[in-house]
mmCIF file with all atom_site columns, C-alpha atoms in Angstrom:
data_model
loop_
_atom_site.group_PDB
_atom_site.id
_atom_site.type_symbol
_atom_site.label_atom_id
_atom_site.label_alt_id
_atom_site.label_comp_id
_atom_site.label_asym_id
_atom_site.label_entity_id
_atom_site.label_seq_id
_atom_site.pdbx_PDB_ins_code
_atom_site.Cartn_x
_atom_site.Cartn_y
_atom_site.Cartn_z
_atom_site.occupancy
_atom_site.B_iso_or_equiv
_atom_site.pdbx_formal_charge
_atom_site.auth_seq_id
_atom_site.auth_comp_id
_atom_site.auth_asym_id
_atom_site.auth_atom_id
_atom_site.pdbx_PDB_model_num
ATOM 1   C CA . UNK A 1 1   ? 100.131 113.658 87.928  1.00 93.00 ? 1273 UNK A CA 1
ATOM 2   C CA . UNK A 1 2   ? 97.603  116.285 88.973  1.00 94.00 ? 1274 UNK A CA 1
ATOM 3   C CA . UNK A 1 3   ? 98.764  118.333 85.990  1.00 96.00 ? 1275 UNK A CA 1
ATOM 4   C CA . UNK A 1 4   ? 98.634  115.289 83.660  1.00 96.00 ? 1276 UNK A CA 1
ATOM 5   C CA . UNK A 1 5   ? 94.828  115.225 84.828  1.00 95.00 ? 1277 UNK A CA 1
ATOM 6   C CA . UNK A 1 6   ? 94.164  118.903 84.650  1.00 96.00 ? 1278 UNK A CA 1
ATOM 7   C CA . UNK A 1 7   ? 95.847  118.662 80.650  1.00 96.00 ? 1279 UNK A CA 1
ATOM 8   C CA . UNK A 1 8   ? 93.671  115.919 79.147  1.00 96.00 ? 1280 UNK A CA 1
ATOM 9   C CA . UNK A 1 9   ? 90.753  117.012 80.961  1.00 96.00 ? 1281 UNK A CA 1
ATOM 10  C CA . UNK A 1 10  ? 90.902  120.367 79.224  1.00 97.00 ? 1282 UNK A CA 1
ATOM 11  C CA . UNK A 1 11  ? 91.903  117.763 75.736  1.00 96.00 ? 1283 UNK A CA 1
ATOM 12  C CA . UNK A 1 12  ? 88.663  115.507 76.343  1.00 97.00 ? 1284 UNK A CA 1
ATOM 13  C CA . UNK A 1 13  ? 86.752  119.042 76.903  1.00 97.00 ? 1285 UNK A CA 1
ATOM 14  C CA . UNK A 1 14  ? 87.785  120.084 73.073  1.00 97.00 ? 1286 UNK A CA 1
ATOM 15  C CA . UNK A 1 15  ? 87.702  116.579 71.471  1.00 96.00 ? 1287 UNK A CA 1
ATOM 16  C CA . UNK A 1 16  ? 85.414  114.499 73.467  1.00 96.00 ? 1288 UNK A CA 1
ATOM 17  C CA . UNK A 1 17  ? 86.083  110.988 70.749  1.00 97.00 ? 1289 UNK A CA 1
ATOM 18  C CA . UNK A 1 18  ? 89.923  111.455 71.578  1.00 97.00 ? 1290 UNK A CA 1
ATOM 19  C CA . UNK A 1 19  ? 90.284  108.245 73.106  1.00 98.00 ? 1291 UNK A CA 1
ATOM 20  C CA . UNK A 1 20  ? 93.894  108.143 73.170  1.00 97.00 ? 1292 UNK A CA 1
ATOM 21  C CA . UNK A 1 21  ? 93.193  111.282 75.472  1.00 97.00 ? 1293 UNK A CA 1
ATOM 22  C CA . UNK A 1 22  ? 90.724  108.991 77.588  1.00 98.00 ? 1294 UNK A CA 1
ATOM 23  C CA . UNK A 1 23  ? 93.643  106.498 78.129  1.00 98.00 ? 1295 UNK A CA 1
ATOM 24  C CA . UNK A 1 24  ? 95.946  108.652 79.862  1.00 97.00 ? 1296 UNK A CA 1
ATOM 25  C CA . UNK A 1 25  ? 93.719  110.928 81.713  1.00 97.00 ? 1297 UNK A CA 1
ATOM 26  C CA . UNK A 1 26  ? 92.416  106.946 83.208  1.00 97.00 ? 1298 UNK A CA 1
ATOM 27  C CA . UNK A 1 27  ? 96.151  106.668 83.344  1.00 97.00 ? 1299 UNK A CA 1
ATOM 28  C CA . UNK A 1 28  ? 97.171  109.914 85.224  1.00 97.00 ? 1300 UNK A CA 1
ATOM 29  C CA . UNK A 1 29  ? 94.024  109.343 87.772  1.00 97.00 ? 1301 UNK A CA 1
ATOM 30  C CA . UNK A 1 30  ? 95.822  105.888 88.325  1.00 96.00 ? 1302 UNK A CA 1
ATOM 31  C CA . UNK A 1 31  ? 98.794  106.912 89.546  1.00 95.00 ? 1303 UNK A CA 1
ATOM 32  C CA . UNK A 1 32  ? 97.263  109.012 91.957  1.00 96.00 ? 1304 UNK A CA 1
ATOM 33  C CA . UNK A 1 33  ? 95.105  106.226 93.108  1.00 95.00 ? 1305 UNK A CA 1
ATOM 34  C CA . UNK A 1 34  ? 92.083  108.284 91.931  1.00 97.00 ? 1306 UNK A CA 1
ATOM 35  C CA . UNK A 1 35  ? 90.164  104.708 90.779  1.00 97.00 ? 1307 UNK A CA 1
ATOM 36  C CA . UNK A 1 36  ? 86.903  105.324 90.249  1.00 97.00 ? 1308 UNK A CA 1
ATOM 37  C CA . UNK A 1 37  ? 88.251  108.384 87.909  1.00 97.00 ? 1309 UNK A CA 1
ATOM 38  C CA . UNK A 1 38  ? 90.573  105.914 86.260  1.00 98.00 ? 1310 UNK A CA 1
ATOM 39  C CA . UNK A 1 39  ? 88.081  103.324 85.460  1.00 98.00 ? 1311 UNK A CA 1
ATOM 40  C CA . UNK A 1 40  ? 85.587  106.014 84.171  1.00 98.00 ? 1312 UNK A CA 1
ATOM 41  C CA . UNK A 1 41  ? 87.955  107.365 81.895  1.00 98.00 ? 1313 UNK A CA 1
ATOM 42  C CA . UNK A 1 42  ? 89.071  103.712 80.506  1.00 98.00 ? 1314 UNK A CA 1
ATOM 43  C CA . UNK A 1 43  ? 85.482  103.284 80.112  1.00 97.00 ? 1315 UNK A CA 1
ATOM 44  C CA . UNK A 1 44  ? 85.367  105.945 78.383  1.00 98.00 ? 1316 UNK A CA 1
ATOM 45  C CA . UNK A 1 45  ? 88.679  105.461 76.045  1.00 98.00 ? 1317 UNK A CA 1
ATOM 46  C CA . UNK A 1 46  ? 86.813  101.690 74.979  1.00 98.00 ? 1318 UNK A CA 1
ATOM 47  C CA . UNK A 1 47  ? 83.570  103.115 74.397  1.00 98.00 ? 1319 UNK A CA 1
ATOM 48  C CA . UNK A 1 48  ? 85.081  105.072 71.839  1.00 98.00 ? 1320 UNK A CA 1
ATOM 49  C CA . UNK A 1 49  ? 87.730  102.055 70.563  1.00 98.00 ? 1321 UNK A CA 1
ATOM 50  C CA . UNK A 1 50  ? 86.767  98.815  71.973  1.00 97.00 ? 1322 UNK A CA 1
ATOM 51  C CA . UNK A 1 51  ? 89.967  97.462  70.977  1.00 97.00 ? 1323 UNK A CA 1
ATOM 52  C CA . UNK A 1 52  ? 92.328  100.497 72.171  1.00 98.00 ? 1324 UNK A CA 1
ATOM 53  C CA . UNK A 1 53  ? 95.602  98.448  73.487  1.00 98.00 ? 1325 UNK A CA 1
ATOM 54  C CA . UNK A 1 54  ? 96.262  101.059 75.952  1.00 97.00 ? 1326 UNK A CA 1
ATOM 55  C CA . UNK A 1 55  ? 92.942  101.099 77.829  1.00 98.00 ? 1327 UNK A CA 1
ATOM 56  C CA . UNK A 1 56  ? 92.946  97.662  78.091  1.00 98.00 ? 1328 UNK A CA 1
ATOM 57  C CA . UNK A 1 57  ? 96.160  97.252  79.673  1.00 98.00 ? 1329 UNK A CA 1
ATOM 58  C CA . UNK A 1 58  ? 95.871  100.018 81.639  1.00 98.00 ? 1330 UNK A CA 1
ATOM 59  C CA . UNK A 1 59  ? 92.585  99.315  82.870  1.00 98.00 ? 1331 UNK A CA 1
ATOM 60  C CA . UNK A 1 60  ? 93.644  95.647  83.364  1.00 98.00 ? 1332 UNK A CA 1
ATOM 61  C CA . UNK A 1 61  ? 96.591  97.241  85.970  1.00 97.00 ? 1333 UNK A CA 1
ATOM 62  C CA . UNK A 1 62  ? 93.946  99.252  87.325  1.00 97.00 ? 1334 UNK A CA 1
ATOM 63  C CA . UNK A 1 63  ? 92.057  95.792  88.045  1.00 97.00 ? 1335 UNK A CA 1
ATOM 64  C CA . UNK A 1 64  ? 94.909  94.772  89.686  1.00 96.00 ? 1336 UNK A CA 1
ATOM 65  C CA . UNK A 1 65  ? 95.628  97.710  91.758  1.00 94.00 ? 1337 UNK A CA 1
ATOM 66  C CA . UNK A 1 66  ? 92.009  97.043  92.902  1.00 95.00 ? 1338 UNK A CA 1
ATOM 67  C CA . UNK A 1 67  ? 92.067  93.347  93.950  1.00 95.00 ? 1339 UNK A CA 1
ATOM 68  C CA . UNK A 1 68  ? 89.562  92.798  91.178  1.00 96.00 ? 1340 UNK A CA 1
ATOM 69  C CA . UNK A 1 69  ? 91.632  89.951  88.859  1.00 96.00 ? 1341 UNK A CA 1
ATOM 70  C CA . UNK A 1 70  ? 88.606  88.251  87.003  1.00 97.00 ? 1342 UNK A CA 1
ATOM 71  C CA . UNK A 1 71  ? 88.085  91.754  85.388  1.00 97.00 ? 1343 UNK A CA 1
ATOM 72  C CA . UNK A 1 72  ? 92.130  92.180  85.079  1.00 97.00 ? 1344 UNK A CA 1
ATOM 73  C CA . UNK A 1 73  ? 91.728  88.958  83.226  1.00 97.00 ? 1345 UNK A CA 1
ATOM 74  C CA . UNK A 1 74  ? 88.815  89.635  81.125  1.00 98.00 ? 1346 UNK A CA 1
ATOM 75  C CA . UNK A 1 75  ? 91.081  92.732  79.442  1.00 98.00 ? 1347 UNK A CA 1
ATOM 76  C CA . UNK A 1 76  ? 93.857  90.319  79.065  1.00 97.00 ? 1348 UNK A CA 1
ATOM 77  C CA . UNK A 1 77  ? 91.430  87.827  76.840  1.00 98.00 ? 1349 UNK A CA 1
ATOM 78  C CA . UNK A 1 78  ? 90.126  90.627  74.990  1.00 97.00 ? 1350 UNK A CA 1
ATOM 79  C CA . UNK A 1 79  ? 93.863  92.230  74.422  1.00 97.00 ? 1351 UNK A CA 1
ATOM 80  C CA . UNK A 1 80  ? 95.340  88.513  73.403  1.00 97.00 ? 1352 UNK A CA 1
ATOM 81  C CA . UNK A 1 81  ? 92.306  88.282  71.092  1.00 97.00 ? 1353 UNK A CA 1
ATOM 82  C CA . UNK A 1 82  ? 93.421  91.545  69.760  1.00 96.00 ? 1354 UNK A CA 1
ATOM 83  C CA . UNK A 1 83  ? 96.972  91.016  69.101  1.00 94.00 ? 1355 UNK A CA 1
ATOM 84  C CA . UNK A 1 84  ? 98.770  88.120  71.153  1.00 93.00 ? 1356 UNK A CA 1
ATOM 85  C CA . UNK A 1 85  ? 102.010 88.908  70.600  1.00 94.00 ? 1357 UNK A CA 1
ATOM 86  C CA . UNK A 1 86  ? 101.350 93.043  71.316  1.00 96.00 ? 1358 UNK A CA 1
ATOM 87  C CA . UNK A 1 87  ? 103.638 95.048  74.009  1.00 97.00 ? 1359 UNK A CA 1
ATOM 88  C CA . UNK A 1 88  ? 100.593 95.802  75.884  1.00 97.00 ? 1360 UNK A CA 1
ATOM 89  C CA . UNK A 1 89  ? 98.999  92.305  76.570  1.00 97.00 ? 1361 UNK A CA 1
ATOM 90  C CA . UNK A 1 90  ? 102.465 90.928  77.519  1.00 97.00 ? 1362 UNK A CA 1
ATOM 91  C CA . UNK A 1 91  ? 103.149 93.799  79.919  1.00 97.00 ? 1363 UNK A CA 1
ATOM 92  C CA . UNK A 1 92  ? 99.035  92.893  81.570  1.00 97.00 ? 1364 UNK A CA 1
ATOM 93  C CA . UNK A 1 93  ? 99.875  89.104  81.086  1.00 97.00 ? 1365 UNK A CA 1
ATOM 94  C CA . UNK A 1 94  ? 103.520 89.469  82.851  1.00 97.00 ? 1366 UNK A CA 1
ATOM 95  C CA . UNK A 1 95  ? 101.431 91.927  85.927  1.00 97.00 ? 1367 UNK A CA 1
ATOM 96  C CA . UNK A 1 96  ? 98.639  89.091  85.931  1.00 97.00 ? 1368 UNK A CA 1
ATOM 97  C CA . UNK A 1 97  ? 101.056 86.380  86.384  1.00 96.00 ? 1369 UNK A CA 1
ATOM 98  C CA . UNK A 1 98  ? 102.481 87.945  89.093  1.00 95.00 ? 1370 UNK A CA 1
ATOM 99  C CA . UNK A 1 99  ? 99.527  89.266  90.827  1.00 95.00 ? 1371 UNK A CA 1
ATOM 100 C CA . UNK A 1 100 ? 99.050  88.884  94.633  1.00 91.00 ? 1372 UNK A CA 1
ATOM 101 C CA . UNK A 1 101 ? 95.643  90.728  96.418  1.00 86.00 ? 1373 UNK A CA 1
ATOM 102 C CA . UNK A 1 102 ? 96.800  93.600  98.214  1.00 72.00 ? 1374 UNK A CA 1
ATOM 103 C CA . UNK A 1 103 ? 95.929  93.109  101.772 1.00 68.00 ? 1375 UNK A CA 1
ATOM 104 C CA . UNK A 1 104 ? 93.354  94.798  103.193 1.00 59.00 ? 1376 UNK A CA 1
#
């Protein structure tokens, strides 16, 4: 994953309004539990496409991942507002419906 990162860094460095770039660079810090990276990439994916499917289902995982499920579930509404029937909001609504908080 740490090459993933180092990749669409040096992507978002040449095209900074690539927010499919955005999306997986939030999506390679995820899987390295790099959070705060993750969510500031996302943030940066929807700034550029408020409505990119990926972000928001990524992001909403990310949510998860983080015990925070009122913002998880904010990026589902927006997503099923989107496109209800879309790959990505049934993958977030399937990991929202079977969310439990990680201990702690």
């Amino acid at each position: 994953w740490s090459e993933a990162v180092s990749s669409f860094n040096k992507v978002v460095a040449k095209n900074p309004k690539n927010a499919d770039a955005y999306n997986y660079l939030g999506y390679s810090n995820r899987w390295m539990g790099k959070y705060d990276e993750a969510f500031a990439a996302y943030g940066k994916a929807l700034a550029l496409d408020p409505k990119h499917k990926g972000a928001l289902e990524y992001s909403g995982i990310a949510y998860l991942k983080t015990n925070q499920k009122a913002q998880a579930d904010a990026q589902l509404a927006k997503l099923q507002a989107i496109c209800a029937s879309c790959e990505e909001t049934r993958d977030l609504a399937k990991a929202v419906a079977e969310y439990k908080p990680a201990a702690k």
